[in-house]
Amino acid sequence: MSPVVPLDPLSLELGYGLIPLVDKDQGAELLDRITRIRRESALELGLVVPRIRIIDNMRLEPSEYCFKIKGVEVARGNLKIGHFLSINPGQVKEEIPGEKTVDPAFGLPALWITEDQREAAERAGYTVVDSPSIIATHLTEIIKRHASEILGRQEIQAILDTLRNDYPAVVDEVSKILSLGEIQKVFQGMLAEQVSVRNVVAILETLADFAAVSKDLGFLIEKVRQALGRQICLQYADDDKNIRVITIASDIEEKIIESRVETTTGFVAALAPEIQKKWVNAVANTVKNVQNMGDLPIILCSEAARPLVKSSTIREIPDLVVLSVPEISKEIKVESIGEIKFED
């Protein structure tokens, strides 16, 4: 038997109608976009995205594409050849004719329009996107959402090997205390919440400091987040370094902390089913109110509650940002715009 060939870390499969997008004789616009996406991911997330294999798949519809991570499909989309996607950013009142559809990257309502409608749509304020840009934007979002799955032990080893040239003491100290898998889990925990791991030296120095206290991965992730507090805060602060946050009623936060149980993947909140339902509904209602005000929903809570709040809401509200008080750096000003509490 031939040896088992490893699955591609990330692959893009195209229906035959989309092959011109990667054909060098026809411009290969998509190839250039993918190269830029890999470079931008390294700068934004600190994640060096492995080479993306592009495959034609005759089982797909001619204008269909899908993304796979390690051979498992994570997303797909359908393009209309020769058309442009017109998306209303929210402020446009003027309606234009077109075929209704949904933007594959963000799930926003959109329209397929023809080339001769493009100029009128742009004048009206619509965001008009061509086929290569649709796939490229979708790929960028997939990489952000699944960054923690893309980062494997081999990538961590490559990071450590590169860093050893300039920071041998840091790398050697951490490698003596933590295994490669434990370091990988911390990096994955950061990426899972869209926190850049580009400041590798700060991350490893923090691990060296606190791994001697405890090797609990949840504890280490929280300490690394606090070390990167300024970076995390500036990610969500406005130009005046203000962060508008939602707080949690003290009695609810106490319930969440008291419900903490340990699992094989760390500590999670194990609220009673009826309390969990009330909690998720209260969070969802507050988040909706904040979004209607035009703000990004950000929950601020104690260090003990932060991972539990995140784990208890990740299924229903996966993109919810949860910060802890020790992560707020001194120059950041905090304004409370809502409180999560149970209705009587």
PDB file of C-alpha atoms in Angstrom, residues 2 54 58 71 76 100 117 131 145 169 178 193-194 210 223 236 287 300 306 322:
ATOM      1  CA  SER A   2       1.152   3.528  -0.744  1.00  0.00           C
ATOM      2  CA  ILE A  54      -6.750  25.160  -5.446  1.00  0.00           C
ATOM      3  CA  MET A  58     -16.513  18.470 -11.263  1.00  0.00           C
ATOM      4  CA  GLY A  71     -10.362  17.809   3.966  1.00  0.00           C
ATOM      5  CA  ARG A  76     -19.290  27.245   0.285  1.00  0.00           C
ATOM      6  CA  LYS A 100     -31.881  38.847  -4.550  1.00  0.00           C
ATOM      7  CA  GLN A 117     -25.962  48.634 -13.526  1.00  0.00           C
ATOM      8  CA  SER A 131     -16.264  37.524  -8.390  1.00  0.00           C
ATOM      9  CA  ARG A 145     -12.895  32.262  12.097  1.00  0.00           C
ATOM     10  CA  ALA A 169      16.825  32.192  26.263  1.00  0.00           C
ATOM     11  CA  LEU A 178       5.683  23.384  28.512  1.00  0.00           C
ATOM     12  CA  GLU A 193     -11.093  34.962  19.997  1.00  0.00           C
ATOM     13  CA  GLN A 194      -9.461  36.938  17.156  1.00  0.00           C
ATOM     14  CA  PHE A 210       3.185  31.757  34.924  1.00  0.00           C
ATOM     15  CA  LYS A 223      -2.460  35.700  31.770  1.00  0.00           C
ATOM     16  CA  TYR A 236     -11.868  47.717  20.036  1.00  0.00           C
ATOM     17  CA  VAL A 287     -26.476  42.698  22.511  1.00  0.00           C
ATOM     18  CA  LEU A 300     -16.586  43.481  30.533  1.00  0.00           C
ATOM     19  CA  ARG A 306     -14.412  35.919  31.472  1.00  0.00           C
ATOM     20  CA  VAL A 322     -15.643  39.345  26.213  1.00  0.00           C
TER      21      VAL A 322
END
